[in-house]
Amino acid sequence: MTVRLICILIGYILGLFQTSYIIGRMHGIDIRDYGSGNAGTTNMLRTMGTKAGLMTFAGDCLKCVLAVAIVRVVFAKSHEDILPLLSLYGAAGVILGHNFPFYLGFRGGKGIAATAGLVLSFNPIMAICGIIIFFSIFLTTHYVSLGSLLVYVGILIELPILGQMGYFHMEQGHLTEMYVVALFLALMAFWKHRENIKRLLSGTERKTYLLKKNKK
């Protein structure tokens, strides 16, 4: 249990690097006082433009990639048999730190860019599936929230399939634990997007565009 907590702590510390908040402060604003009030990529994209949005995405994505890399380096020899599980705990810590940064009153983002870092660093199959799912939904509907939530649905399907096929080379108990952690992250994402879900169902969710001015 101690090693799992260490992985979460490593991730949480890196997750505290709030890219949107830092960029906003560099421009004299607190991004949480604008737009949706969310400290994440989509709000930055809508509030400060494409460049700021892409910088935010890159920063929040990379901090999760870095956390997974650190966990793998630190525990590669001592816990090689459960390294995929520990990597997921590290990524979960980043998402928690991003969503609930203690120094910002626990008001952060929704963890989607950090989740992108998770799927990109976890394994190639999940990375490819995540990219296909998100962009196929986003480019056809322009709903970031819908694409993001369906990525999590994909994770909940892909992870058990890969696990039961022996892709992660772990015992069943550890595989089940990994599935539970992924389920927790998915439930947290859906909870953080509860207002978006309501708007999607009512047809009032705001669309987002990458290459042209976002509509109010």
mmCIF file of C-alpha atoms in Angstrom:
data_model
loop_
_atom_site.group_PDB
_atom_site.id
_atom_site.type_symbol
_atom_site.label_atom_id
_atom_site.label_comp_id
_atom_site.label_asym_id
_atom_site.label_seq_id
_atom_site.Cartn_x
_atom_site.Cartn_y
_atom_site.Cartn_z
ATOM 1 C CA MET A 1 0.000 0.000 0.000
ATOM 2 C CA THR A 2 2.879 2.375 0.811
ATOM 3 C CA VAL A 3 4.294 2.181 -2.703
ATOM 4 C CA ARG A 4 0.879 2.991 -4.152
ATOM 5 C CA LEU A 5 0.584 6.078 -1.958
ATOM 6 C CA ILE A 6 4.055 7.178 -3.038
ATOM 7 C CA CYS A 7 2.999 6.902 -6.692
ATOM 8 C CA ILE A 8 -0.146 8.932 -6.020
ATOM 9 C CA LEU A 9 1.942 11.554 -4.174
ATOM 10 C CA ILE A 10 4.430 11.789 -7.061
ATOM 11 C CA GLY A 11 1.538 12.329 -9.434
ATOM 12 C CA TYR A 12 -0.280 14.776 -7.172
ATOM 13 C CA ILE A 13 2.789 16.989 -6.830
ATOM 14 C CA LEU A 14 3.201 17.158 -10.605
ATOM 15 C CA GLY A 15 -0.537 17.666 -11.021
ATOM 16 C CA LEU A 16 -0.271 20.863 -8.985
ATOM 17 C CA PHE A 17 1.417 22.510 -11.963
ATOM 18 C CA GLN A 18 -1.695 24.333 -13.191
ATOM 19 C CA THR A 19 -0.759 25.354 -16.724
ATOM 20 C CA SER A 20 -3.880 27.438 -17.402
ATOM 21 C CA TYR A 21 -3.624 29.240 -14.073
ATOM 22 C CA ILE A 22 0.042 30.073 -14.654
ATOM 23 C CA ILE A 23 -0.548 31.319 -18.213
ATOM 24 C CA GLY A 24 -3.536 33.323 -17.033
ATOM 25 C CA ARG A 25 -1.540 34.947 -14.245
ATOM 26 C CA MET A 26 1.168 35.850 -16.766
ATOM 27 C CA HIS A 27 -1.550 37.834 -18.528
ATOM 28 C CA GLY A 28 -2.896 39.343 -15.314
ATOM 29 C CA ILE A 29 -6.005 37.192 -14.913
ATOM 30 C CA ASP A 30 -7.248 34.206 -12.944
ATOM 31 C CA ILE A 31 -8.702 31.961 -15.647
ATOM 32 C CA ARG A 32 -11.160 30.591 -13.085
ATOM 33 C CA ASP A 33 -12.902 33.974 -13.066
ATOM 34 C CA TYR A 34 -13.647 33.764 -16.789
ATOM 35 C CA GLY A 35 -15.767 31.626 -19.072
ATOM 36 C CA SER A 36 -16.780 28.361 -17.478
ATOM 37 C CA GLY A 37 -14.566 29.003 -14.446
ATOM 38 C CA ASN A 38 -12.636 25.830 -15.172
ATOM 39 C CA ALA A 39 -8.826 25.797 -15.065
ATOM 40 C CA GLY A 40 -8.408 23.677 -18.155
ATOM 41 C CA THR A 41 -7.699 23.552 -21.865
ATOM 42 C CA THR A 42 -11.198 24.217 -23.189
ATOM 43 C CA ASN A 43 -11.766 27.325 -21.093
ATOM 44 C CA MET A 44 -8.338 28.638 -22.058
ATOM 45 C CA LEU A 45 -9.087 27.967 -25.720
ATOM 46 C CA ARG A 46 -12.339 29.900 -25.514
ATOM 47 C CA THR A 47 -11.068 32.692 -23.278
ATOM 48 C CA MET A 48 -7.512 33.348 -24.445
ATOM 49 C CA GLY A 49 -7.384 31.713 -27.869
ATOM 50 C CA THR A 50 -5.935 28.705 -29.668
ATOM 51 C CA LYS A 51 -2.290 29.297 -28.736
ATOM 52 C CA ALA A 52 -3.015 29.522 -25.007
ATOM 53 C CA GLY A 53 -5.340 26.536 -25.239
ATOM 54 C CA LEU A 54 -2.754 24.360 -26.960
ATOM 55 C CA MET A 55 -0.055 25.438 -24.494
ATOM 56 C CA THR A 56 -2.366 24.467 -21.651
ATOM 57 C CA PHE A 57 -3.108 21.099 -23.191
ATOM 58 C CA ALA A 58 0.593 20.403 -23.736
ATOM 59 C CA GLY A 59 1.541 21.341 -20.178
ATOM 60 C CA ASP A 60 -1.252 19.358 -18.534
ATOM 61 C CA CYS A 61 -0.661 16.360 -20.782
ATOM 62 C CA LEU A 62 3.103 16.323 -20.279
ATOM 63 C CA LYS A 63 2.896 16.456 -16.488
ATOM 64 C CA CYS A 64 1.063 13.123 -16.558
ATOM 65 C CA VAL A 65 3.546 11.640 -19.027
ATOM 66 C CA LEU A 66 6.349 12.770 -16.708
ATOM 67 C CA ALA A 67 4.685 11.267 -13.635
ATOM 68 C CA VAL A 68 4.281 7.892 -15.339
ATOM 69 C CA ALA A 69 7.901 8.030 -16.503
ATOM 70 C CA ILE A 70 9.156 8.807 -12.977
ATOM 71 C CA VAL A 71 7.118 5.970 -11.472
ATOM 72 C CA ARG A 72 8.484 3.538 -14.033
ATOM 73 C CA VAL A 73 12.085 4.605 -13.426
ATOM 74 C CA VAL A 74 11.807 4.557 -9.630
ATOM 75 C CA PHE A 75 10.019 1.206 -9.370
ATOM 76 C CA ALA A 76 11.261 -0.584 -12.497
ATOM 77 C CA LYS A 77 13.415 -3.022 -10.534
ATOM 78 C CA SER A 78 11.698 -3.291 -7.162
ATOM 79 C CA HIS A 79 8.125 -3.649 -8.437
ATOM 80 C CA GLU A 80 8.458 -4.756 -12.034
ATOM 81 C CA ASP A 81 5.590 -7.231 -11.612
ATOM 82 C CA ILE A 82 3.035 -4.457 -10.949
ATOM 83 C CA LEU A 83 4.569 -1.574 -12.878
ATOM 84 C CA PRO A 84 1.479 -0.937 -15.061
ATOM 85 C CA LEU A 85 -0.656 -0.678 -11.921
ATOM 86 C CA LEU A 86 1.771 1.720 -10.249
ATOM 87 C CA SER A 87 1.910 3.789 -13.433
ATOM 88 C CA LEU A 88 -1.860 4.140 -13.297
ATOM 89 C CA TYR A 89 -1.670 5.241 -9.666
ATOM 90 C CA GLY A 90 0.880 7.874 -10.671
ATOM 91 C CA ALA A 91 -1.412 9.127 -13.437
ATOM 92 C CA ALA A 92 -4.356 9.126 -11.024
ATOM 93 C CA GLY A 93 -2.331 11.310 -8.665
ATOM 94 C CA VAL A 94 -1.728 13.826 -11.452
ATOM 95 C CA ILE A 95 -5.438 14.000 -12.266
ATOM 96 C CA LEU A 96 -6.274 14.470 -8.581
ATOM 97 C CA GLY A 97 -3.663 17.212 -8.255
ATOM 98 C CA HIS A 98 -4.946 18.910 -11.386
ATOM 99 C CA ASN A 99 -8.591 18.703 -10.368
ATOM 100 C CA PHE A 100 -8.105 19.514 -6.695
ATOM 101 C CA PRO A 101 -4.978 21.669 -6.151
ATOM 102 C CA PHE A 102 -4.770 22.462 -2.437
ATOM 103 C CA TYR A 103 -3.122 25.869 -2.954
ATOM 104 C CA LEU A 104 -5.994 27.024 -5.195
ATOM 105 C CA GLY A 105 -8.734 26.064 -2.786
ATOM 106 C CA PHE A 106 -9.114 22.686 -4.544
ATOM 107 C CA ARG A 107 -10.532 24.496 -7.613
ATOM 108 C CA GLY A 108 -8.727 23.132 -10.623
ATOM 109 C CA GLY A 109 -9.691 21.581 -13.931
ATOM 110 C CA LYS A 110 -11.505 18.458 -15.048
ATOM 111 C CA GLY A 111 -8.456 16.325 -15.762
ATOM 112 C CA ILE A 112 -9.002 15.611 -19.450
ATOM 113 C CA ALA A 113 -5.663 16.878 -20.781
ATOM 114 C CA ALA A 114 -3.961 14.969 -17.965
ATOM 115 C CA THR A 115 -5.965 11.906 -18.996
ATOM 116 C CA ALA A 116 -4.618 12.383 -22.519
ATOM 117 C CA GLY A 117 -1.167 12.092 -20.972
ATOM 118 C CA LEU A 118 -2.297 8.898 -19.293
ATOM 119 C CA VAL A 119 -3.440 7.196 -22.502
ATOM 120 C CA LEU A 120 -0.431 8.460 -24.478
ATOM 121 C CA SER A 121 2.063 7.102 -21.970
ATOM 122 C CA PHE A 122 0.289 3.957 -20.782
ATOM 123 C CA ASN A 123 0.487 1.869 -23.944
ATOM 124 C CA PRO A 124 0.359 2.401 -27.725
ATOM 125 C CA ILE A 125 -2.988 0.657 -28.251
ATOM 126 C CA MET A 126 -4.811 2.864 -25.753
ATOM 127 C CA ALA A 127 -3.073 5.935 -27.190
ATOM 128 C CA ILE A 128 -4.248 5.169 -30.725
ATOM 129 C CA CYS A 129 -7.769 4.333 -29.574
ATOM 130 C CA GLY A 130 -7.958 7.480 -27.450
ATOM 131 C CA ILE A 131 -6.863 9.724 -30.311
ATOM 132 C CA ILE A 132 -9.320 8.128 -32.739
ATOM 133 C CA ILE A 133 -12.239 8.301 -30.304
ATOM 134 C CA PHE A 134 -11.677 11.897 -29.229
ATOM 135 C CA PHE A 135 -11.011 13.470 -32.609
ATOM 136 C CA SER A 136 -13.695 11.520 -34.440
ATOM 137 C CA ILE A 137 -16.248 12.865 -31.943
ATOM 138 C CA PHE A 138 -14.800 16.356 -31.552
ATOM 139 C CA LEU A 139 -14.333 17.056 -35.259
ATOM 140 C CA THR A 140 -17.857 15.905 -36.095
ATOM 141 C CA THR A 141 -19.742 17.456 -33.164
ATOM 142 C CA HIS A 142 -17.316 20.103 -31.791
ATOM 143 C CA TYR A 143 -18.252 18.976 -28.286
ATOM 144 C CA VAL A 144 -15.048 18.622 -26.249
ATOM 145 C CA SER A 145 -16.964 17.225 -23.285
ATOM 146 C CA LEU A 146 -18.565 14.435 -25.319
ATOM 147 C CA GLY A 147 -15.282 13.394 -26.881
ATOM 148 C CA SER A 148 -13.565 13.462 -23.489
ATOM 149 C CA LEU A 149 -16.190 11.335 -21.762
ATOM 150 C CA LEU A 150 -16.204 8.789 -24.567
ATOM 151 C CA VAL A 151 -12.430 8.468 -24.213
ATOM 152 C CA TYR A 152 -13.071 7.311 -20.653
ATOM 153 C CA VAL A 153 -15.702 4.876 -21.862
ATOM 154 C CA GLY A 154 -13.069 3.570 -24.251
ATOM 155 C CA ILE A 155 -10.552 3.181 -21.420
ATOM 156 C CA LEU A 156 -13.045 1.145 -19.392
ATOM 157 C CA ILE A 157 -13.460 -1.181 -22.367
ATOM 158 C CA GLU A 158 -9.859 -1.333 -23.602
ATOM 159 C CA LEU A 159 -8.148 -1.827 -20.246
ATOM 160 C CA PRO A 160 -9.958 -5.071 -19.272
ATOM 161 C CA ILE A 161 -9.621 -6.460 -22.789
ATOM 162 C CA LEU A 162 -5.873 -5.831 -22.855
ATOM 163 C CA GLY A 163 -5.508 -7.017 -19.277
ATOM 164 C CA GLN A 164 -7.321 -10.300 -19.824
ATOM 165 C CA MET A 165 -5.320 -10.885 -22.999
ATOM 166 C CA GLY A 166 -2.159 -10.783 -20.894
ATOM 167 C CA TYR A 167 -0.891 -7.464 -22.221
ATOM 168 C CA PHE A 168 0.116 -6.125 -18.786
ATOM 169 C CA HIS A 169 1.650 -9.376 -17.473
ATOM 170 C CA MET A 170 0.109 -9.069 -14.006
ATOM 171 C CA GLU A 171 -1.805 -11.416 -11.733
ATOM 172 C CA GLN A 172 -5.601 -11.235 -11.791
ATOM 173 C CA GLY A 173 -5.813 -9.509 -8.417
ATOM 174 C CA HIS A 174 -3.603 -6.665 -9.611
ATOM 175 C CA LEU A 175 -5.475 -6.474 -12.902
ATOM 176 C CA THR A 176 -8.760 -6.138 -11.033
ATOM 177 C CA GLU A 177 -7.243 -3.409 -8.879
ATOM 178 C CA MET A 178 -6.169 -1.577 -12.017
ATOM 179 C CA TYR A 179 -9.692 -1.789 -13.424
ATOM 180 C CA VAL A 180 -11.082 -0.352 -10.177
ATOM 181 C CA VAL A 181 -8.664 2.598 -10.323
ATOM 182 C CA ALA A 182 -9.693 3.261 -13.936
ATOM 183 C CA LEU A 183 -13.353 3.097 -12.941
ATOM 184 C CA PHE A 184 -12.734 5.611 -10.162
ATOM 185 C CA LEU A 185 -11.095 8.013 -12.633
ATOM 186 C CA ALA A 186 -13.979 7.590 -15.081
ATOM 187 C CA LEU A 187 -16.586 8.247 -12.392
ATOM 188 C CA MET A 188 -14.678 11.344 -11.286
ATOM 189 C CA ALA A 189 -14.552 12.596 -14.883
ATOM 190 C CA PHE A 190 -18.292 12.096 -15.319
ATOM 191 C CA TRP A 191 -18.942 13.851 -11.994
ATOM 192 C CA LYS A 192 -16.723 16.796 -12.983
ATOM 193 C CA HIS A 193 -18.642 16.967 -16.274
ATOM 194 C CA ARG A 194 -22.101 16.677 -14.730
ATOM 195 C CA GLU A 195 -23.145 20.162 -15.900
ATOM 196 C CA ASN A 196 -21.806 19.434 -19.383
ATOM 197 C CA ILE A 197 -23.835 16.237 -19.458
ATOM 198 C CA LYS A 198 -26.981 18.159 -18.568
ATOM 199 C CA ARG A 199 -26.304 20.628 -21.383
ATOM 200 C CA LEU A 200 -25.539 17.843 -23.846
ATOM 201 C CA LEU A 201 -28.861 16.205 -23.032
ATOM 202 C CA SER A 202 -30.716 19.505 -23.381
ATOM 203 C CA GLY A 203 -28.897 20.503 -26.560
ATOM 204 C CA THR A 204 -27.370 23.629 -25.016
ATOM 205 C CA GLU A 205 -23.749 22.520 -24.675
ATOM 206 C CA ARG A 206 -21.339 25.053 -26.155
ATOM 207 C CA LYS A 207 -19.307 24.000 -29.175
ATOM 208 C CA THR A 208 -15.576 24.588 -29.464
ATOM 209 C CA TYR A 209 -13.554 25.263 -32.596
ATOM 210 C CA LEU A 210 -9.793 25.009 -33.027
ATOM 211 C CA LEU A 211 -9.152 27.001 -36.173
ATOM 212 C CA LYS A 212 -11.730 29.752 -35.973
ATOM 213 C CA LYS A 213 -13.222 32.062 -33.404
ATOM 214 C CA ASN A 214 -15.270 30.227 -30.809
ATOM 215 C CA LYS A 215 -18.913 31.208 -30.712
ATOM 216 C CA LYS A 216 -20.364 32.620 -27.513
#
